[in-house]
């Protein structure tokens, strides 16, 4: 699996958009970008994934650059409950281990 | 149930004792994963099952750790002769292997193991 790089922490004001970046410059053609988040004392929760097109679901949007070397997770209207550690991982579609880095700790402030 | 269930949720054991941690994946999920998360750290891959077979055991930290899966369902992670450095949250996840890209992983809430 390709390695990812994320900032260790970010702050966001409640109600504003939270934009979480991820670099994955060594991603290969068959690898997807996945985002998970982990709220304190819980297991990680799947948020969204994509290959090369931008994706949107009820939780978030995922913007992947044309060269696929980086992506941004967007929480359009952050709430206090979105405070969590956000993990960006890249992995191919075959079942197998996924490597979780240290993630970004997002703190949403009132 | 609808989600991944892990038991016990908390386990305190004495150094040197053996422990068994259980994971019940989502029904029909053929792939099952074990991760370990030490306090304040990220997730560390331990082992992965496809059906009842474990193609990748590369993350097991020592021969004190073993895992099995039966009936393409329940999995047990066993730690023998526990040490204090084994203290962590042990997380289990499952996924539909056929097209993992669609579903991603579903994680359980973990077992918090404390070795005293």
PDB file of C-alpha atoms in Angstrom:
ATOM      1  CA  UNK A   1       0.000   0.000   0.000  1.00  0.00           C
ATOM      2  CA  UNK A   2       1.159   3.531  -0.796  1.00  0.00           C
ATOM      3  CA  UNK A   3       2.248   5.757   2.071  1.00  0.00           C
ATOM      4  CA  UNK A   4       0.181   8.813   2.942  1.00  0.00           C
ATOM      5  CA  UNK A   5       1.141  12.072   4.635  1.00  0.00           C
ATOM      6  CA  UNK A   6      -1.312  14.130   6.671  1.00  0.00           C
ATOM      7  CA  UNK A   7      -0.890  17.147   8.952  1.00  0.00           C
ATOM      8  CA  UNK A   8      -0.967  16.044  12.581  1.00  0.00           C
ATOM      9  CA  UNK A   9      -3.667  18.492  13.648  1.00  0.00           C
ATOM     10  CA  UNK A  10      -6.145  21.077  12.383  1.00  0.00           C
ATOM     11  CA  UNK A  11      -8.759  23.360  13.901  1.00  0.00           C
ATOM     12  CA  UNK A  12     -12.044  24.386  12.351  1.00  0.00           C
ATOM     13  CA  UNK A  13     -14.826  26.717  13.481  1.00  0.00           C
ATOM     14  CA  UNK A  14     -18.222  25.159  13.988  1.00  0.00           C
ATOM     15  CA  UNK A  15     -20.423  25.611  10.927  1.00  0.00           C
ATOM     16  CA  UNK A  16     -17.505  26.228   8.603  1.00  0.00           C
ATOM     17  CA  UNK A  17     -16.103  23.804   6.063  1.00  0.00           C
ATOM     18  CA  UNK A  18     -13.265  21.585   7.221  1.00  0.00           C
ATOM     19  CA  UNK A  19     -10.740  20.749   4.500  1.00  0.00           C
ATOM     20  CA  UNK A  20      -8.381  17.917   5.396  1.00  0.00           C
ATOM     21  CA  UNK A  21      -5.453  17.330   3.021  1.00  0.00           C
ATOM     22  CA  UNK A  22      -3.641  14.100   2.261  1.00  0.00           C
ATOM     23  CA  UNK A  23      -0.567  13.496   0.127  1.00  0.00           C
ATOM     24  CA  UNK A  24      -0.114  10.123  -1.551  1.00  0.00           C
ATOM     25  CA  UNK A  25       2.502  10.796  -4.194  1.00  0.00           C
ATOM     26  CA  UNK A  26       3.418   7.112  -4.682  1.00  0.00           C
ATOM     27  CA  UNK A  27      -0.146   5.940  -5.311  1.00  0.00           C
ATOM     28  CA  UNK A  28      -0.423   3.365  -8.079  1.00  0.00           C
ATOM     29  CA  UNK A  29      -3.094   3.099 -10.742  1.00  0.00           C
ATOM     30  CA  UNK A  30      -5.201   0.438  -9.031  1.00  0.00           C
ATOM     31  CA  UNK A  31      -5.183   2.014  -5.581  1.00  0.00           C
ATOM     32  CA  UNK A  32      -8.193   3.771  -4.132  1.00  0.00           C
ATOM     33  CA  UNK A  33      -8.135   6.583  -1.593  1.00  0.00           C
ATOM     34  CA  UNK A  34     -10.148   5.846   1.548  1.00  0.00           C
ATOM     35  CA  UNK A  35     -10.996   8.108   4.456  1.00  0.00           C
ATOM     36  CA  UNK A  36     -11.952   6.960   7.930  1.00  0.00           C
ATOM     37  CA  UNK A  37     -12.413   8.811  11.176  1.00  0.00           C
ATOM     38  CA  UNK A  38     -12.060   7.731  14.771  1.00  0.00           C
ATOM     39  CA  UNK A  39     -13.958   9.466  17.505  1.00  0.00           C
ATOM     40  CA  UNK A  40     -12.458   9.049  20.951  1.00  0.00           C
ATOM     41  CA  UNK A  41     -12.851   5.543  22.397  1.00  0.00           C
ATOM     42  CA  UNK A  42     -14.600   4.188  19.328  1.00  0.00           C
ATOM     43  CA  UNK A  43     -13.498   2.075  16.379  1.00  0.00           C
ATOM     44  CA  UNK A  44     -12.718   3.860  13.101  1.00  0.00           C
ATOM     45  CA  UNK A  45     -15.686   4.704  10.874  1.00  0.00           C
ATOM     46  CA  UNK A  46     -15.627   4.584   7.089  1.00  0.00           C
ATOM     47  CA  UNK A  47     -16.386   7.974   5.513  1.00  0.00           C
ATOM     48  CA  UNK A  48     -15.791   7.889   1.780  1.00  0.00           C
ATOM     49  CA  UNK A  49     -13.508   6.521  -0.917  1.00  0.00           C
ATOM     50  CA  UNK A  50     -12.581   7.288  -4.522  1.00  0.00           C
ATOM     51  CA  UNK A  51     -10.317   6.295  -7.401  1.00  0.00           C
ATOM     52  CA  UNK A  52      -9.914   9.370  -9.568  1.00  0.00           C
ATOM     53  CA  UNK A  53     -13.250  11.143  -9.748  1.00  0.00           C
ATOM     54  CA  UNK A  54     -14.506  13.444  -7.038  1.00  0.00           C
ATOM     55  CA  UNK A  55     -17.031  11.772  -4.756  1.00  0.00           C
ATOM     56  CA  UNK A  56     -19.767  13.012  -2.447  1.00  0.00           C
ATOM     57  CA  UNK A  57     -21.978  11.288   0.063  1.00  0.00           C
ATOM     58  CA  UNK A  58     -24.087  12.315   3.018  1.00  0.00           C
ATOM     59  CA  UNK A  59     -21.037  12.695   5.236  1.00  0.00           C
ATOM     60  CA  UNK A  60     -18.405  14.372   3.108  1.00  0.00           C
ATOM     61  CA  UNK A  61     -16.875  15.156  -0.263  1.00  0.00           C
ATOM     62  CA  UNK A  62     -13.604  13.814  -1.593  1.00  0.00           C
ATOM     63  CA  UNK A  63     -11.582  15.826  -4.069  1.00  0.00           C
ATOM     64  CA  UNK A  64      -8.751  13.963  -5.818  1.00  0.00           C
ATOM     65  CA  UNK A  65      -6.225  15.875  -7.912  1.00  0.00           C
ATOM     66  CA  UNK A  66      -5.886  14.981 -11.573  1.00  0.00           C
ATOM     67  CA  UNK A  67      -2.480  13.386 -11.029  1.00  0.00           C
ATOM     68  CA  UNK A  68      -3.947  11.505  -8.008  1.00  0.00           C
ATOM     69  CA  UNK A  69      -0.987  12.434  -5.854  1.00  0.00           C
ATOM     70  CA  UNK A  70      -3.109  14.214  -3.277  1.00  0.00           C
ATOM     71  CA  UNK A  71      -6.676  14.499  -2.072  1.00  0.00           C
ATOM     72  CA  UNK A  72      -8.824  16.608   0.231  1.00  0.00           C
ATOM     73  CA  UNK A  73     -11.661  15.491   2.453  1.00  0.00           C
ATOM     74  CA  UNK A  74     -14.274  18.199   2.868  1.00  0.00           C
ATOM     75  CA  UNK A  75     -16.776  18.318   5.716  1.00  0.00           C
ATOM     76  CA  UNK A  76     -19.059  21.077   4.417  1.00  0.00           C
ATOM     77  CA  UNK A  77     -20.513  22.263   7.725  1.00  0.00           C
ATOM     78  CA  UNK A  78     -18.419  20.996  10.596  1.00  0.00           C
ATOM     79  CA  UNK A  79     -20.104  20.337  13.940  1.00  0.00           C
ATOM     80  CA  UNK A  80     -18.599  19.699  17.360  1.00  0.00           C
ATOM     81  CA  UNK A  81     -19.324  16.001  16.855  1.00  0.00           C
ATOM     82  CA  UNK A  82     -16.937  15.954  13.892  1.00  0.00           C
ATOM     83  CA  UNK A  83     -14.006  16.329  16.296  1.00  0.00           C
ATOM     84  CA  UNK A  84     -12.001  13.161  15.645  1.00  0.00           C
ATOM     85  CA  UNK A  85      -8.841  11.694  14.154  1.00  0.00           C
ATOM     86  CA  UNK A  86      -9.177  11.457  10.368  1.00  0.00           C
ATOM     87  CA  UNK A  87      -7.202   8.790   8.535  1.00  0.00           C
ATOM     88  CA  UNK A  88      -6.388   8.827   4.833  1.00  0.00           C
ATOM     89  CA  UNK A  89      -5.241   5.491   3.422  1.00  0.00           C
ATOM     90  CA  UNK A  90      -4.628   4.165  -0.055  1.00  0.00           C
ATOM     91  CA  UNK A  91      -5.152   0.556  -0.967  1.00  0.00           C
ATOM     92  CA  UNK A  92      -6.110  -1.593  -3.911  1.00  0.00           C
ATOM     93  CA  UNK A  93      -9.406  -3.407  -4.175  1.00  0.00           C
ATOM     94  CA  UNK A  94      -8.048  -6.809  -3.245  1.00  0.00           C
ATOM     95  CA  UNK A  95      -8.682  -7.756   0.327  1.00  0.00           C
ATOM     96  CA  UNK A  96      -5.611  -7.310   2.409  1.00  0.00           C
ATOM     97  CA  UNK A  97      -4.175  -5.092   5.035  1.00  0.00           C
ATOM     98  CA  UNK A  98      -4.506  -1.342   4.860  1.00  0.00           C
ATOM     99  CA  UNK A  99      -1.882   0.798   6.520  1.00  0.00           C
ATOM    100  CA  UNK A 100      -3.266   3.494   8.796  1.00  0.00           C
ATOM    101  CA  UNK A 101      -0.861   6.340   9.524  1.00  0.00           C
ATOM    102  CA  UNK A 102      -1.155   8.733  12.444  1.00  0.00           C
ATOM    103  CA  UNK A 103      -3.988  10.708  10.836  1.00  0.00           C
ATOM    104  CA  UNK A 104      -5.076  14.301  11.394  1.00  0.00           C
ATOM    105  CA  UNK A 105      -6.676  15.307  14.664  1.00  0.00           C
ATOM    106  CA  UNK A 106      -9.474  17.695  13.722  1.00  0.00           C
ATOM    107  CA  UNK A 107     -10.803  19.878  16.512  1.00  0.00           C
ATOM    108  CA  UNK A 108     -14.036  21.719  15.788  1.00  0.00           C
ATOM    109  CA  UNK A 109     -14.387  24.750  18.011  1.00  0.00           C
ATOM    110  CA  UNK A 110     -17.560  26.651  18.948  1.00  0.00           C
TER     111      UNK A 110
ATOM    112  CA  UNK B   1     -26.381  -7.953  14.750  1.00  0.00           C
ATOM    113  CA  UNK B   2     -25.886  -5.225  12.201  1.00  0.00           C
ATOM    114  CA  UNK B   3     -22.331  -4.362  13.125  1.00  0.00           C
ATOM    115  CA  UNK B   4     -19.036  -5.946  14.106  1.00  0.00           C
ATOM    116  CA  UNK B   5     -19.195  -7.167  17.688  1.00  0.00           C
ATOM    117  CA  UNK B   6     -16.156  -7.612  19.914  1.00  0.00           C
ATOM    118  CA  UNK B   7     -15.942  -9.154  23.343  1.00  0.00           C
ATOM    119  CA  UNK B   8     -15.052  -8.498  26.020  1.00  0.00           C
ATOM    120  CA  UNK B   9     -15.119  -4.732  25.742  1.00  0.00           C
ATOM    121  CA  UNK B  10     -12.589  -4.470  28.554  1.00  0.00           C
ATOM    122  CA  UNK B  11     -10.143  -7.028  29.915  1.00  0.00           C
ATOM    123  CA  UNK B  12      -7.687  -6.665  32.762  1.00  0.00           C
ATOM    124  CA  UNK B  13      -5.261  -9.526  33.125  1.00  0.00           C
ATOM    125  CA  UNK B  14      -2.145 -10.305  35.096  1.00  0.00           C
ATOM    126  CA  UNK B  15       1.219 -10.435  33.383  1.00  0.00           C
ATOM    127  CA  UNK B  16       1.934 -13.957  32.193  1.00  0.00           C
ATOM    128  CA  UNK B  17      -1.685 -15.003  31.774  1.00  0.00           C
ATOM    129  CA  UNK B  18      -3.251 -15.972  28.433  1.00  0.00           C
ATOM    130  CA  UNK B  19      -6.173 -14.003  26.989  1.00  0.00           C
ATOM    131  CA  UNK B  20      -8.659 -14.623  24.206  1.00  0.00           C
ATOM    132  CA  UNK B  21     -10.360 -11.815  22.332  1.00  0.00           C
ATOM    133  CA  UNK B  22     -13.402 -12.500  20.207  1.00  0.00           C
ATOM    134  CA  UNK B  23     -14.724 -10.870  17.046  1.00  0.00           C
ATOM    135  CA  UNK B  24     -18.096 -11.484  15.416  1.00  0.00           C
ATOM    136  CA  UNK B  25     -18.017  -9.920  11.941  1.00  0.00           C
ATOM    137  CA  UNK B  26     -20.985  -8.751   9.917  1.00  0.00           C
ATOM    138  CA  UNK B  27     -22.796 -11.771   8.512  1.00  0.00           C
ATOM    139  CA  UNK B  28     -21.596 -12.534   5.003  1.00  0.00           C
ATOM    140  CA  UNK B  29     -18.359 -10.566   5.264  1.00  0.00           C
ATOM    141  CA  UNK B  30     -15.640 -12.901   4.058  1.00  0.00           C
ATOM    142  CA  UNK B  31     -12.671 -10.721   5.022  1.00  0.00           C
ATOM    143  CA  UNK B  32     -11.743 -10.077   8.653  1.00  0.00           C
ATOM    144  CA  UNK B  33      -8.915  -7.956  10.041  1.00  0.00           C
ATOM    145  CA  UNK B  34      -7.282  -7.462  13.426  1.00  0.00           C
ATOM    146  CA  UNK B  35      -5.523  -4.228  14.346  1.00  0.00           C
ATOM    147  CA  UNK B  36      -3.904  -3.024  17.561  1.00  0.00           C
ATOM    148  CA  UNK B  37      -3.943   0.550  18.805  1.00  0.00           C
ATOM    149  CA  UNK B  38      -1.716   1.602  21.662  1.00  0.00           C
ATOM    150  CA  UNK B  39      -2.692   4.657  23.678  1.00  0.00           C
ATOM    151  CA  UNK B  40      -2.327   7.825  21.608  1.00  0.00           C
ATOM    152  CA  UNK B  41      -1.039   5.984  18.564  1.00  0.00           C
ATOM    153  CA  UNK B  42      -2.342   4.918  15.171  1.00  0.00           C
ATOM    154  CA  UNK B  43      -3.616   1.516  14.087  1.00  0.00           C
ATOM    155  CA  UNK B  44      -1.101  -1.316  13.755  1.00  0.00           C
ATOM    156  CA  UNK B  45      -2.070  -4.182  11.422  1.00  0.00           C
ATOM    157  CA  UNK B  46      -1.877  -7.643  13.001  1.00  0.00           C
ATOM    158  CA  UNK B  47      -3.510 -10.255  10.748  1.00  0.00           C
ATOM    159  CA  UNK B  48      -6.078 -10.646   8.013  1.00  0.00           C
ATOM    160  CA  UNK B  49      -8.421 -13.542   7.143  1.00  0.00           C
ATOM    161  CA  UNK B  50     -10.030 -14.362   3.837  1.00  0.00           C
ATOM    162  CA  UNK B  51     -12.636 -16.967   4.738  1.00  0.00           C
ATOM    163  CA  UNK B  52     -10.959 -19.168   7.329  1.00  0.00           C
ATOM    164  CA  UNK B  53      -7.476 -18.734   5.884  1.00  0.00           C
ATOM    165  CA  UNK B  54      -4.940 -16.132   6.954  1.00  0.00           C
ATOM    166  CA  UNK B  55      -2.959 -15.045   3.868  1.00  0.00           C
ATOM    167  CA  UNK B  56      -1.166 -12.315   5.780  1.00  0.00           C
ATOM    168  CA  UNK B  57       0.108 -12.810   9.326  1.00  0.00           C
ATOM    169  CA  UNK B  58       2.943 -10.365   8.897  1.00  0.00           C
ATOM    170  CA  UNK B  59       1.774  -8.017  11.604  1.00  0.00           C
ATOM    171  CA  UNK B  60       1.699 -10.471  14.496  1.00  0.00           C
ATOM    172  CA  UNK B  61       4.387  -9.077  16.818  1.00  0.00           C
ATOM    173  CA  UNK B  62       5.609 -12.368  18.248  1.00  0.00           C
ATOM    174  CA  UNK B  63       4.840 -16.065  18.477  1.00  0.00           C
ATOM    175  CA  UNK B  64       2.813 -15.318  21.611  1.00  0.00           C
ATOM    176  CA  UNK B  65       0.124 -13.980  19.305  1.00  0.00           C
ATOM    177  CA  UNK B  66      -2.126 -16.259  17.267  1.00  0.00           C
ATOM    178  CA  UNK B  67      -5.524 -16.029  15.650  1.00  0.00           C
ATOM    179  CA  UNK B  68      -8.038 -18.325  14.076  1.00  0.00           C
ATOM    180  CA  UNK B  69     -11.326 -18.045  12.300  1.00  0.00           C
ATOM    181  CA  UNK B  70     -13.975 -20.717  11.960  1.00  0.00           C
ATOM    182  CA  UNK B  71     -17.079 -21.079   9.821  1.00  0.00           C
ATOM    183  CA  UNK B  72     -16.069 -17.960   7.904  1.00  0.00           C
ATOM    184  CA  UNK B  73     -17.465 -16.130  10.883  1.00  0.00           C
ATOM    185  CA  UNK B  74     -16.139 -15.744  14.415  1.00  0.00           C
ATOM    186  CA  UNK B  75     -12.464 -15.016  14.949  1.00  0.00           C
ATOM    187  CA  UNK B  76     -10.419 -15.353  18.118  1.00  0.00           C
ATOM    188  CA  UNK B  77      -7.155 -13.539  18.802  1.00  0.00           C
ATOM    189  CA  UNK B  78      -5.115 -15.269  21.493  1.00  0.00           C
ATOM    190  CA  UNK B  79      -2.236 -13.712  23.368  1.00  0.00           C
ATOM    191  CA  UNK B  80      -0.176 -16.099  25.450  1.00  0.00           C
ATOM    192  CA  UNK B  81       1.955 -15.109  28.436  1.00  0.00           C
ATOM    193  CA  UNK B  82       0.794 -11.518  28.258  1.00  0.00           C
ATOM    194  CA  UNK B  83       3.276  -8.709  28.805  1.00  0.00           C
ATOM    195  CA  UNK B  84       2.645  -5.118  29.821  1.00  0.00           C
ATOM    196  CA  UNK B  85       3.520  -3.915  26.329  1.00  0.00           C
ATOM    197  CA  UNK B  86       0.515  -5.890  25.050  1.00  0.00           C
ATOM    198  CA  UNK B  87      -1.775  -3.347  26.718  1.00  0.00           C
ATOM    199  CA  UNK B  88      -3.764  -1.704  23.921  1.00  0.00           C
ATOM    200  CA  UNK B  89      -7.131  -1.584  22.227  1.00  0.00           C
ATOM    201  CA  UNK B  90      -7.531  -4.522  19.858  1.00  0.00           C
ATOM    202  CA  UNK B  91      -9.796  -3.656  16.931  1.00  0.00           C
ATOM    203  CA  UNK B  92     -11.502  -6.040  14.562  1.00  0.00           C
ATOM    204  CA  UNK B  93     -12.917  -5.077  11.169  1.00  0.00           C
ATOM    205  CA  UNK B  94     -14.721  -6.952   8.424  1.00  0.00           C
ATOM    206  CA  UNK B  95     -15.439  -6.282   4.774  1.00  0.00           C
ATOM    207  CA  UNK B  96     -17.068  -7.834   1.754  1.00  0.00           C
ATOM    208  CA  UNK B  97     -14.018  -9.079  -0.114  1.00  0.00           C
ATOM    209  CA  UNK B  98     -15.513  -9.233  -3.540  1.00  0.00           C
ATOM    210  CA  UNK B  99     -15.580  -5.491  -3.936  1.00  0.00           C
ATOM    211  CA  UNK B 100     -13.942  -3.913  -0.931  1.00  0.00           C
ATOM    212  CA  UNK B 101     -13.750  -0.573  -2.706  1.00  0.00           C
ATOM    213  CA  UNK B 102     -17.488  -0.173  -2.406  1.00  0.00           C
ATOM    214  CA  UNK B 103     -17.822  -0.989   1.239  1.00  0.00           C
ATOM    215  CA  UNK B 104     -14.540  -0.277   2.966  1.00  0.00           C
ATOM    216  CA  UNK B 105     -14.046  -1.745   6.415  1.00  0.00           C
ATOM    217  CA  UNK B 106     -16.573  -1.841   9.226  1.00  0.00           C
ATOM    218  CA  UNK B 107     -14.830  -1.752  12.586  1.00  0.00           C
ATOM    219  CA  UNK B 108     -15.980  -2.995  15.951  1.00  0.00           C
ATOM    220  CA  UNK B 109     -15.624  -0.915  19.112  1.00  0.00           C
ATOM    221  CA  UNK B 110     -12.566  -2.840  20.211  1.00  0.00           C
ATOM    222  CA  UNK B 111     -11.373  -4.711  23.281  1.00  0.00           C
ATOM    223  CA  UNK B 112      -9.338  -2.644  25.699  1.00  0.00           C
ATOM    224  CA  UNK B 113      -6.691  -4.950  27.161  1.00  0.00           C
ATOM    225  CA  UNK B 114      -4.789  -3.908  30.262  1.00  0.00           C
ATOM    226  CA  UNK B 115      -1.953  -6.098  31.495  1.00  0.00           C
ATOM    227  CA  UNK B 116      -1.023  -5.431  35.123  1.00  0.00           C
TER     228      UNK B 116
END
